[in-house]
Coordinates of C-alpha atoms in Angstrom, one line a residue:
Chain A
X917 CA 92.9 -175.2 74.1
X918 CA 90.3 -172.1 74.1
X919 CA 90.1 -169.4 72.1
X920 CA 88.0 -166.7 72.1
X921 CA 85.3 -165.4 70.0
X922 CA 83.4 -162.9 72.2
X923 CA 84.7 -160.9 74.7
X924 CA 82.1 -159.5 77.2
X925 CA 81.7 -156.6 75.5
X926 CA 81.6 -158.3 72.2
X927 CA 79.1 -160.2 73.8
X928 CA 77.0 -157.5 75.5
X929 CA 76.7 -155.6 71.7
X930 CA 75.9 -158.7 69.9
X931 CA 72.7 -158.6 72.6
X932 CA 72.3 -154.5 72.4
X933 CA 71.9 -155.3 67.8
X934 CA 69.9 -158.5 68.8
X935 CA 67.0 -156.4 70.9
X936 CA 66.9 -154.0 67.7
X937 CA 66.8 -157.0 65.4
X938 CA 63.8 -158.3 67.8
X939 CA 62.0 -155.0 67.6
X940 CA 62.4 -154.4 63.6
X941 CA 59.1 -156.3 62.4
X942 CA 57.1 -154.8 64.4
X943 CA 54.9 -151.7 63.9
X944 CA 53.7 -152.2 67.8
X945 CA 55.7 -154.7 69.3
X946 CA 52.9 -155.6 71.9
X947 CA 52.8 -159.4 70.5
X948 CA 56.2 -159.9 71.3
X949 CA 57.5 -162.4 74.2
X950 CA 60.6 -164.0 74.2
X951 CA 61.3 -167.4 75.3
X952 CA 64.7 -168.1 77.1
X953 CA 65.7 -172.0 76.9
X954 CA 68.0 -173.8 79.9
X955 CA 70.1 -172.7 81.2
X956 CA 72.6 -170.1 79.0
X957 CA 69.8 -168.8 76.7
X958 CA 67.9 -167.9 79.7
X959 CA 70.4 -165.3 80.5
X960 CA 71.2 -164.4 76.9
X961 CA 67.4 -163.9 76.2
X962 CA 67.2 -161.6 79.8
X963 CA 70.2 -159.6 78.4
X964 CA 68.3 -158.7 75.0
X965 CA 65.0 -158.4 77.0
X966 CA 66.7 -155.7 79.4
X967 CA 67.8 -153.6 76.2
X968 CA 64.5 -154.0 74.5
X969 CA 62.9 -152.2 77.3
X970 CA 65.9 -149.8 77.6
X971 CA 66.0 -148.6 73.8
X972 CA 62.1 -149.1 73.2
X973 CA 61.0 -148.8 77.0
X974 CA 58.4 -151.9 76.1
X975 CA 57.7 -154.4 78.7
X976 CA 58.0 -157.9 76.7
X977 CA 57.1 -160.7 78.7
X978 CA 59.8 -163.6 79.1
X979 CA 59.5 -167.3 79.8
X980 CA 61.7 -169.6 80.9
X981 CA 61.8 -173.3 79.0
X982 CA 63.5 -176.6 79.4
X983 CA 62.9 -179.0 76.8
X984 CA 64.4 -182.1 78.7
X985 CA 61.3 -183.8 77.8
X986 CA 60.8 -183.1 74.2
X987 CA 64.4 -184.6 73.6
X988 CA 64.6 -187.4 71.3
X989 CA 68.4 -188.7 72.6
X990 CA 67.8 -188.4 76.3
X991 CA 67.7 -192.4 76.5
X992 CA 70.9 -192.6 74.5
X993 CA 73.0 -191.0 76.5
X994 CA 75.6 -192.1 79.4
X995 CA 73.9 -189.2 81.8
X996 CA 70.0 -189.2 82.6
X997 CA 69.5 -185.8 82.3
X998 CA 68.0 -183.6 85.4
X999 CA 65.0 -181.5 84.3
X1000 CA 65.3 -177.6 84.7
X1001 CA 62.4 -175.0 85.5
X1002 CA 59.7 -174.6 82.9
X1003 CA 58.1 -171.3 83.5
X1004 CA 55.8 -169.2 80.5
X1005 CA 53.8 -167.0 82.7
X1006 CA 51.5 -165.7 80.2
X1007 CA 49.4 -166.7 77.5
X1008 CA 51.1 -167.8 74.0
X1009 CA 47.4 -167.3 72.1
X1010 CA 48.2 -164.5 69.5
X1011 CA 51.9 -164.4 70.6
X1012 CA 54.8 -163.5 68.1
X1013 CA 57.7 -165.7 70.2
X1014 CA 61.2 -165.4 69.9
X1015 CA 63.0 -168.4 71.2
X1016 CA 66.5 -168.0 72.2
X1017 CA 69.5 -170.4 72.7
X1018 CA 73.0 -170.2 73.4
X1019 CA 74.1 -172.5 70.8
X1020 CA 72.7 -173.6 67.4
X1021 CA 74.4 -177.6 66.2
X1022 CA 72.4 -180.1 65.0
X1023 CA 69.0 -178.5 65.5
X1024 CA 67.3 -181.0 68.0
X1025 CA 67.2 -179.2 70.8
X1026 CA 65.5 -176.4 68.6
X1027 CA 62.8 -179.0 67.3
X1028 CA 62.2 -180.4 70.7
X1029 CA 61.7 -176.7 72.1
X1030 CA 58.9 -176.4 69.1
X1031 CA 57.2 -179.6 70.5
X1032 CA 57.8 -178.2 74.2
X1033 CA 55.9 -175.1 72.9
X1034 CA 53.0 -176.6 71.5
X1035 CA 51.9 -177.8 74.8
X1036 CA 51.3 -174.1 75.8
X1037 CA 49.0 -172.9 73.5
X1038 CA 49.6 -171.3 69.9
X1039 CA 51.4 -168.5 69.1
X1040 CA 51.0 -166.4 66.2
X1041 CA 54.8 -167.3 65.2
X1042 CA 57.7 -168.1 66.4
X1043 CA 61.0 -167.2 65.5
X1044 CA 64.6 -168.5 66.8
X1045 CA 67.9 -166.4 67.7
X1046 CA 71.3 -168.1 68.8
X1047 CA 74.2 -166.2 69.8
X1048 CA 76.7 -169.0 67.8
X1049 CA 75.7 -170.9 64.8
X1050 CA 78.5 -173.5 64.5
X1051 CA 76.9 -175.3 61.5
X1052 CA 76.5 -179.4 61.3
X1053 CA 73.4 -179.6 61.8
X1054 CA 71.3 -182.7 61.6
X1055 CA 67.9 -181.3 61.1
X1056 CA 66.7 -178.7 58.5
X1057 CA 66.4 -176.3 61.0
X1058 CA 67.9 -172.2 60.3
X1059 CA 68.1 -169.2 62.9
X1060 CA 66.7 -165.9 62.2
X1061 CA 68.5 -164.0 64.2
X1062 CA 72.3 -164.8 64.8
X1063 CA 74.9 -163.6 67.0
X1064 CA 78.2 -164.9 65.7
X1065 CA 78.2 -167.7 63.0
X1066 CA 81.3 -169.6 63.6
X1067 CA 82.1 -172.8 61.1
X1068 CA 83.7 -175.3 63.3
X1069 CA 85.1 -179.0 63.2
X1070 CA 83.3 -181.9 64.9
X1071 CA 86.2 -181.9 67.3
X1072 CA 85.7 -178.3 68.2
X1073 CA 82.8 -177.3 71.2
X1074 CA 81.6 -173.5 71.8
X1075 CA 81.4 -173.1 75.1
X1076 CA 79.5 -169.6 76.1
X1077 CA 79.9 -168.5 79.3
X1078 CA 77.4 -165.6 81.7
X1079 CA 77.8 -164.0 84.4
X1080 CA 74.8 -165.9 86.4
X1081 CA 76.3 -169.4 85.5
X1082 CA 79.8 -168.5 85.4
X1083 CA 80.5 -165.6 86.9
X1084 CA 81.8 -163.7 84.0
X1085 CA 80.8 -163.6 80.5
X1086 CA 83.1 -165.0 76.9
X1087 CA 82.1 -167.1 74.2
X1088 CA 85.3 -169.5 73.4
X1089 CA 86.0 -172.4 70.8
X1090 CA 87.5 -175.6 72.5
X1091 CA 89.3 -178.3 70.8
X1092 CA 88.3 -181.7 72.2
X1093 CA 90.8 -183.5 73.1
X1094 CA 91.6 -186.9 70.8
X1095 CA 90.6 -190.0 71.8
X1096 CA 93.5 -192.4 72.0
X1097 CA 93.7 -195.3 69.1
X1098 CA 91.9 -198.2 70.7
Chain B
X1436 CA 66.7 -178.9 101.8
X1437 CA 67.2 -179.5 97.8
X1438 CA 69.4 -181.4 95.5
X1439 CA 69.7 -179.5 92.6
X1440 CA 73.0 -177.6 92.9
X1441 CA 74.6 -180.8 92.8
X1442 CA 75.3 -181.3 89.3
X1443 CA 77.6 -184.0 89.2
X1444 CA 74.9 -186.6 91.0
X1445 CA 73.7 -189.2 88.4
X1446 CA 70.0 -191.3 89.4
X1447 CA 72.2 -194.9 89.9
X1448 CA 69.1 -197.0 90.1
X1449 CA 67.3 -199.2 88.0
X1450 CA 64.4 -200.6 90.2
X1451 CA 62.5 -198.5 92.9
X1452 CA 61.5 -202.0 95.1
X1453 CA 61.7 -199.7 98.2
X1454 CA 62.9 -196.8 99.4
X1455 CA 65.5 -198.8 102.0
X1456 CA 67.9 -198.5 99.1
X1457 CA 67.2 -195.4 98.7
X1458 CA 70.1 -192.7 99.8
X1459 CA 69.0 -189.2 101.5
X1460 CA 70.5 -187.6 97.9
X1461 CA 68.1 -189.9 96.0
X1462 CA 65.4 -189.1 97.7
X1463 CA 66.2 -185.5 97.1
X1464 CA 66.8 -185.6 93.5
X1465 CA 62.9 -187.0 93.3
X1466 CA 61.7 -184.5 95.3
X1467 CA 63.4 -181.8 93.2
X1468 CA 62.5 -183.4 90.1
X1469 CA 58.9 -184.0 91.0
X1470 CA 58.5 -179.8 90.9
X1471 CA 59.0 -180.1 87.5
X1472 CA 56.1 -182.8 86.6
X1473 CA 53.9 -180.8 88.6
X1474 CA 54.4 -178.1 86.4
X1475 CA 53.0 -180.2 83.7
X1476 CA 50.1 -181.0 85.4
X1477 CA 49.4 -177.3 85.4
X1478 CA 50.1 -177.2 81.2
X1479 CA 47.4 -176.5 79.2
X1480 CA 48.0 -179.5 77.3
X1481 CA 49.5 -181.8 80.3
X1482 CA 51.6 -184.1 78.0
X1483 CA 54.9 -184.9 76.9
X1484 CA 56.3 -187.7 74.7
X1485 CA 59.0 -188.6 77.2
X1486 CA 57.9 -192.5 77.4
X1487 CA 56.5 -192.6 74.3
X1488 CA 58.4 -195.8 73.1
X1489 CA 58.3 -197.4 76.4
X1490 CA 55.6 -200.4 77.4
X1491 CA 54.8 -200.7 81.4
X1492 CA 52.7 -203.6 82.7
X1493 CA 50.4 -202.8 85.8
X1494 CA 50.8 -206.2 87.3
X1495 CA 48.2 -205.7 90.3
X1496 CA 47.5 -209.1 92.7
X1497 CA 45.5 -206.9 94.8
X1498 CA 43.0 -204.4 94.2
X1499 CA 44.1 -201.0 94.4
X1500 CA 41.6 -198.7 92.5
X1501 CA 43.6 -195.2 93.1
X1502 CA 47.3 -195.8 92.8
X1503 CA 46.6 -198.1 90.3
X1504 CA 44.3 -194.7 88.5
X1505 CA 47.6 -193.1 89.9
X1506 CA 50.3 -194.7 87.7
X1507 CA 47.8 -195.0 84.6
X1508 CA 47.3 -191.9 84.8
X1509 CA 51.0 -190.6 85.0
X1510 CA 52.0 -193.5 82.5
X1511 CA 49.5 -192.1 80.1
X1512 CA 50.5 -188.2 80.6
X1513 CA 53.8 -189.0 79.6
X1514 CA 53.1 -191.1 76.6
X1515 CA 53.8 -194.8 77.6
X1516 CA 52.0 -198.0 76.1
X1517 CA 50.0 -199.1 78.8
X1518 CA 48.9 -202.8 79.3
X1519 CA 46.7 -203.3 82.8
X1520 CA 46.9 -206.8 84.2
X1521 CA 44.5 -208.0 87.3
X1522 CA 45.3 -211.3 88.6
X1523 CA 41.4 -212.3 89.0
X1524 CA 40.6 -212.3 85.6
X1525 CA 44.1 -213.9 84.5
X1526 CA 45.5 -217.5 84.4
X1527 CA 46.6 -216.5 87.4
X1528 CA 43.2 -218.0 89.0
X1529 CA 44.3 -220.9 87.2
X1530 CA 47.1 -221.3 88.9
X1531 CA 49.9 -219.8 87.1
X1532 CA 52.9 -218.9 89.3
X1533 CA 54.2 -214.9 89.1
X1534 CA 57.4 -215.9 88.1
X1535 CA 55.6 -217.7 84.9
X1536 CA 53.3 -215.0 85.1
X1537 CA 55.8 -212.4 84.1
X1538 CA 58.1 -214.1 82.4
X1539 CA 55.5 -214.5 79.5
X1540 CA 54.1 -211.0 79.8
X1541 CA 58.3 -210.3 79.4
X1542 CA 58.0 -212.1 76.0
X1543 CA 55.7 -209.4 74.8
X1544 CA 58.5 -207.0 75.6
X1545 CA 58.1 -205.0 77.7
X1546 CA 60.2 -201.9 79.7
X1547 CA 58.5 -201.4 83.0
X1548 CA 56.4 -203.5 85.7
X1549 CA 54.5 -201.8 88.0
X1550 CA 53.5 -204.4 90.8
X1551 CA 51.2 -205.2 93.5
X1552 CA 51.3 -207.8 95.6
X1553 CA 49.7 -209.5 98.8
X1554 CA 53.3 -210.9 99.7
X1555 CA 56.1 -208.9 101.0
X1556 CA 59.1 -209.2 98.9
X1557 CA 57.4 -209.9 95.5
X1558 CA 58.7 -206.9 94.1
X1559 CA 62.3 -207.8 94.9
X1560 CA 61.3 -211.9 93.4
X1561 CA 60.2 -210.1 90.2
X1562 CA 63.6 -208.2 89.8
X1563 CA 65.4 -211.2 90.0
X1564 CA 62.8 -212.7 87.1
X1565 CA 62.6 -210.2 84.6
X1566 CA 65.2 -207.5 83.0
X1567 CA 62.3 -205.3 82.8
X1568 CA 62.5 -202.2 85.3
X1569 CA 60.0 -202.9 88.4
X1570 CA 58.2 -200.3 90.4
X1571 CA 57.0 -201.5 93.6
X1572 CA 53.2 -200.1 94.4
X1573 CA 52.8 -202.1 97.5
X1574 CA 53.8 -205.5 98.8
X1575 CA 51.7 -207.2 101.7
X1576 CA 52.6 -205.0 104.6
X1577 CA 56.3 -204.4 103.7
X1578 CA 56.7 -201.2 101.6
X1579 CA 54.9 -199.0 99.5
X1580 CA 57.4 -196.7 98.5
X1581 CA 55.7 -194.1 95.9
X1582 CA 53.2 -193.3 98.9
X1583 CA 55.5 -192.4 101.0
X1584 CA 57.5 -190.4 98.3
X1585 CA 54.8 -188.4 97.8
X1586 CA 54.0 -187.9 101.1
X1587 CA 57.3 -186.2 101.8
X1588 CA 56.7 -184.4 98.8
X1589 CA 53.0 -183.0 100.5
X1590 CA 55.1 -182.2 103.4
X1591 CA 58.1 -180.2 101.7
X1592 CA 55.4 -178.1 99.3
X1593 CA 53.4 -177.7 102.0
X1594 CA 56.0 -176.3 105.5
X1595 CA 58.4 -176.0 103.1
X1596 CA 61.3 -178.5 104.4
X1597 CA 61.5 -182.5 106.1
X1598 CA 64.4 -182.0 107.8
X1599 CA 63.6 -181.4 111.6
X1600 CA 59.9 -181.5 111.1
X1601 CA 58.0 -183.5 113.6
X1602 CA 56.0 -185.9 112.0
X1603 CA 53.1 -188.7 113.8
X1604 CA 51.6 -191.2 112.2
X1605 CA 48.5 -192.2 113.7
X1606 CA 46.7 -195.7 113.2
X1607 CA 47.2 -199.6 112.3
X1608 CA 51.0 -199.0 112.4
X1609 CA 51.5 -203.2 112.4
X1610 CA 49.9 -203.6 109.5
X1611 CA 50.8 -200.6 107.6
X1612 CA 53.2 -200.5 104.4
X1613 CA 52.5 -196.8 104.0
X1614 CA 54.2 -196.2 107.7
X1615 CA 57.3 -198.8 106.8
X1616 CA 58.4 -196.6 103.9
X1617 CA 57.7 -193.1 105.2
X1618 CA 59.7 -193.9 108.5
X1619 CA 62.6 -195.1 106.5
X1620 CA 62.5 -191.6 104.6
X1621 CA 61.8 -189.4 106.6
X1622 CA 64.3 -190.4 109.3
X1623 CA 66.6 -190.2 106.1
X1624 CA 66.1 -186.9 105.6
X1625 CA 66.1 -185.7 109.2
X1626 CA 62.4 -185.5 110.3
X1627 CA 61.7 -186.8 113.8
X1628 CA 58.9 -189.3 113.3
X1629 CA 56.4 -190.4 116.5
X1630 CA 54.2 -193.4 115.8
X1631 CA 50.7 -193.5 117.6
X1632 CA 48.1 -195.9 117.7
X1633 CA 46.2 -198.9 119.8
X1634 CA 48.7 -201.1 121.4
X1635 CA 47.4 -204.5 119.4
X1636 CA 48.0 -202.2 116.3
X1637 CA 52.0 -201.5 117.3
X1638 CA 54.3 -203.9 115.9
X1639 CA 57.1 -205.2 118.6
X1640 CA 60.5 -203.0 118.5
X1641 CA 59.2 -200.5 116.4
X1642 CA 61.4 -198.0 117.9
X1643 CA 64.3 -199.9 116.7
X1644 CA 63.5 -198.0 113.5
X1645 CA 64.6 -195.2 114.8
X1646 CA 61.0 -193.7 115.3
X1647 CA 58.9 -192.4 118.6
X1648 CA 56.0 -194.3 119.8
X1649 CA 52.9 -192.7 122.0
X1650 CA 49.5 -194.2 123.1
X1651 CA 48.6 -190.3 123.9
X1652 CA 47.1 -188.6 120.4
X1653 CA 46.5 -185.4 122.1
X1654 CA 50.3 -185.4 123.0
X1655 CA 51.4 -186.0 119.8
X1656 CA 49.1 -183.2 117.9
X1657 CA 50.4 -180.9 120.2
X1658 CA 54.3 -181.8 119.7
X1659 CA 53.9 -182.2 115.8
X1660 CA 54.2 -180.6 112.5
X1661 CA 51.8 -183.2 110.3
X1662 CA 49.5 -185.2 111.5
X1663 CA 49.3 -188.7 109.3
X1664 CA 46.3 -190.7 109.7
X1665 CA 46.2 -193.5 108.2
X1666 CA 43.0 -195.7 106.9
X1667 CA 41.5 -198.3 109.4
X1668 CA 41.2 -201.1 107.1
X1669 CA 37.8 -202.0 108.1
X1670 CA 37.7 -205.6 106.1
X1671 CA 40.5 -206.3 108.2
X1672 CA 39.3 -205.6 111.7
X1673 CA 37.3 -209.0 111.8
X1674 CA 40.1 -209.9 114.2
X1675 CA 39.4 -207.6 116.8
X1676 CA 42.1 -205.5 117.2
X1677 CA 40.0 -202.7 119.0
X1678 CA 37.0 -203.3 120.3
X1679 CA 34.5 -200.7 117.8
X1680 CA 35.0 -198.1 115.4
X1681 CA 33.7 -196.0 117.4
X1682 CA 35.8 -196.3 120.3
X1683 CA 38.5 -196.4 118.0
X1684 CA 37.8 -193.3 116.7
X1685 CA 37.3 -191.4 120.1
X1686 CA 40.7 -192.8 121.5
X1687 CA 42.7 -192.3 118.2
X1688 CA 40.5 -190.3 116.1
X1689 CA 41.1 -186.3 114.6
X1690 CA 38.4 -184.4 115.6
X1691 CA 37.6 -180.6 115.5
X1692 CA 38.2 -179.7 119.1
X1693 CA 41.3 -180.8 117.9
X1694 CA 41.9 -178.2 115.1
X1695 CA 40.9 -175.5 117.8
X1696 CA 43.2 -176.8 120.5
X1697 CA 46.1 -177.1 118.2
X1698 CA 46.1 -174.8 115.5
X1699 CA 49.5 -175.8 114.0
X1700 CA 49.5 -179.1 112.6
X1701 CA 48.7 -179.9 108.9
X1702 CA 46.8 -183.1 108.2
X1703 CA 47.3 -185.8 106.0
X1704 CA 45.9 -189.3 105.1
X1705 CA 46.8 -191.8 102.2
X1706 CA 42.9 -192.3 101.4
X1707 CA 40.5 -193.5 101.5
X1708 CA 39.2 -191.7 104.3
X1709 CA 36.9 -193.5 106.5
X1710 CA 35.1 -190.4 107.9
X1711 CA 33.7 -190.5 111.8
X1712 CA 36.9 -193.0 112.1
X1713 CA 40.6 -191.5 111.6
X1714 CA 39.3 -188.3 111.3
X1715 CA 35.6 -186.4 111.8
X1716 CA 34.0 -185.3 108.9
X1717 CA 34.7 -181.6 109.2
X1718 CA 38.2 -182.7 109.7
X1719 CA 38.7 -184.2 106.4
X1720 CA 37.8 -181.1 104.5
X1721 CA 39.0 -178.7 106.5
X1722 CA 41.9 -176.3 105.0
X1723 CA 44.5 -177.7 106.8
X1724 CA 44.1 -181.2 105.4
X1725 CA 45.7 -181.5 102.1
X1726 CA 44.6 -185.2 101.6
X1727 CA 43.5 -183.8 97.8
X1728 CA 46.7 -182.3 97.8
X1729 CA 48.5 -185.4 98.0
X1730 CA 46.4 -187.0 95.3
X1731 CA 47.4 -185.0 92.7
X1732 CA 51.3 -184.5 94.3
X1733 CA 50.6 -188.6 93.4
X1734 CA 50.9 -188.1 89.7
X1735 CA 53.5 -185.7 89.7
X1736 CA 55.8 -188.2 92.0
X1737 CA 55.3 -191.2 90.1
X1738 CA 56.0 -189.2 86.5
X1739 CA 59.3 -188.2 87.9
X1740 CA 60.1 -191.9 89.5
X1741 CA 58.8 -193.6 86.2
X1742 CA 61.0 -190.6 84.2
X1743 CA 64.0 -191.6 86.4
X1744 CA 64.0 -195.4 85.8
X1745 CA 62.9 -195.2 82.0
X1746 CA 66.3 -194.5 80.9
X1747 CA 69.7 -193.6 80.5
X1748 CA 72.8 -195.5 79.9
X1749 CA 73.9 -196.8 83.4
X1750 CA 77.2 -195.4 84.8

């Protein structure tokens, strides 16, 4: 059963307040670049990138990062993962980097990314923005910029949806369903 | 032709022995995953952890100074333990069989086994020996699979696409493991493949594997796509098979009048060249040759091969 948390246009706000949030800190936001991570935070972090540049009419440069590699359960589990486009067309050096996800659980994806990162170069700093923090997470890892923060159960998944991997755009809760008693 | 909007497909193999077992999808999802290694070749710091807990044996029987640099190389770039193992200076020259050979390098636990081996089929022994994942880098004149992967990944980067692409191989095609496996995947994924060299060098019923063969090299540069050369393995010749390099080399040889007479073709060779043989000196480094090119599309294949059988829980 689904139920929904953002609609579209609750969705396309959340990125309109996210590109002023991204902006805020900065005198001149010239150091700014934003880092999009496979495959739903790609689009979430072109959405916030477009407004940026709409509101502030700045050019921040965007990179594209899969963190396959950098994942410490990859051997664990039942699917070999395939790996996605890694593309950071510029150079971090001096670099204030916002990385964006769709979803923020346990927080290893978000550490492998940091790893991932350090192969580039090194960036001035680095900040991270979900659009849903569902809590339980595993690592002491903390957003700075959140969408929606939604407590959930374990048996609960957020599923977010875009227009370029979905064909429309909703953020929705899912109850799993329960395993049968073995 | 790519793989990658098939999301369901899962990598279902545990050994790469050949590329016989290979499906067209499988060789596909290499292909598409070897795009992403070569990115990381291009990293500023080219290294990721990926194999970090995993131990691979080299087990070479034969000397093989470049795919053996090859698979170091890509082993070390992704993090791996590395142990190298030569059979002349093992117990090997005192007469230890490969199946006690690797079963006591298997005590040391180990994941991986990369092997080469004079005999054709020792890969496929060892996988019956050991639980340990094997990578096959060349048995006697069988298959060489990881040549001729990257090979078809030269070819895609460079035209763009295998399937329908007209591709001759040009040399000692009896002997060759390097032509086995790139005729078994490249008819797989739809290229039209013409074999060409001396008659003593063609192996009988050849064109039962679905291949081309010609005795005419000026035919077949002007019908193909890629020209392959492969090496004359001069410390093999003592047998006569033709009569001097040198008439060798003006009967099957790539030469410069060539590149003038047919400007289309792109040229290839598995190293190392022997130049004034397969191909002329100017030959070898002119732009259309991407011989370097497939060194380094080397590494990036055998990362995403050694990625692709480090892990996963099976299906």
């Amino acid at each position: 059963m689904a139920q929904l948390l953002l609609s579209s246009e609750d969705l396309d706000r959340t990125c309109q307040r996210l590109a002023h949030q991204f902006v805020e800190p900065f005198d001149d936001p010239g150091s700014l670049a934003i880092i999009g991570m496979q495959t739903r935070g790609v689009d979430i972090a072109r959405r916030i990138n477009g407004y940026i540049k709409q509101f502030f009419s700045v050019d921040v440069p965007m990179g594209v990062l899969d963190t396959t590699f950098y994942r410490d359960d990859f051997r664990t589990r039942m699917k070999m993962p395939s790996v996605q486009v890694t593309d950071i067309p510029f150079d971090l050096f001096g670099r204030d980097l916002v990385l964006v996800d769709d979803v923020l659980y346990t927080g290893r994806t978000v550490r492998s990314a940091m790893d991932a990162l350090m192969s580039f170069g090194r960036p001035s700093s680095v900040r991270f923005c979900c659009m849903v923090d569902r809590g339980h997470r595993e690592l002491p890892v903390t957003a700075d910029y959140v969408g929606i923060y939604v407590p959930t159960h374990l048996n609960e998944e957020i599923r977010v949806e875009t227009n370029e991997q979905d064909g429309r755009e909703a953020v929705f809760v899912v109850r799993k369903k329960e395993e049968p008693e073995a | 032709m790519t793989n990658q909007s098939n999301e369901a497909y899962v990598f279902p193999h545990r050994h790469l022995l050949g590329l016989k077992d290979y499906s067209a999808e499988d060789l596909l999802h290499i292909l598409d995953q070897t795009d992403k290694f070569l990115e990381i070749l291009n990293r500023p710091i080219p290294k990721i952890p990926t194999l970090r807990d995993k131990t691979i044996v080299n087990l070479f029987y034969e000397d093989s100074t470049r795919t053996r640099i090859s698979f170091e190389m890509a082993q070390k770039r992704m993090g791996a333990d590395v142990v190298n193992f030569s059979s002349s200076s093992s117990s090997v020259s005192k007469g230890e069989s490969l199946k006690d050979t690797i079963r006591n390098i298997e005590s040391m636990k180990i994941d991986m086994v990369v092997t080469r081996h004079p005999s054709p089929g020792a890969a496929h022994f060892l996988s019956r020996c050991v639980d340990a994942a094997i990578l096959n880098a060349g048995d006697g004149a069988h298959e060489h699979p990881t040549q001729a992967l990257l090979d078809m990944y030269s070819m895609r980067r460079k035209i763009g696409r295998i399937d329908g692409l007209k591709v001759v191989i040009i040399g000692d095609i009896m002997h060759s493991r390097v032509v086995r496996s790139n005729i078994i995947g490249l008819t797989r994924l739809g290229a039209e493949v013409t074999v060409c060299g001396p008659r003593t060098m063609m192996p009988l019923f050849v064109d039962e594997l679905g291949v081309s063969v010609s005795y005419d090299l000026e035919a077949c540069l002007e019908w193909c796509d890629v020209a392959m050369a492969l090496r004359i393995q001069l410390e093999r010749q003592e047998g006569g098979l033709f009569p001097s390099q040198r008439e060798y080399h003006e009967r099957f040889g790539i030469k410069k009048r060539h590149l003038r007479e047919f400007p289309n073709f792109t040229i290839m060779h598995p190293g190392p060249v022997n130049r004034g043989v397969e191909l002329e000196s100017e030959v070898a480094d002119h732009p259309r040759a991407i011989i370097l090119d497939q060194v380094t599309n080397g590494l990036a294949v055998r990362m995403a091969v050694l990625y692709l059988l480090s892990g996963g829980k099976r299906m």
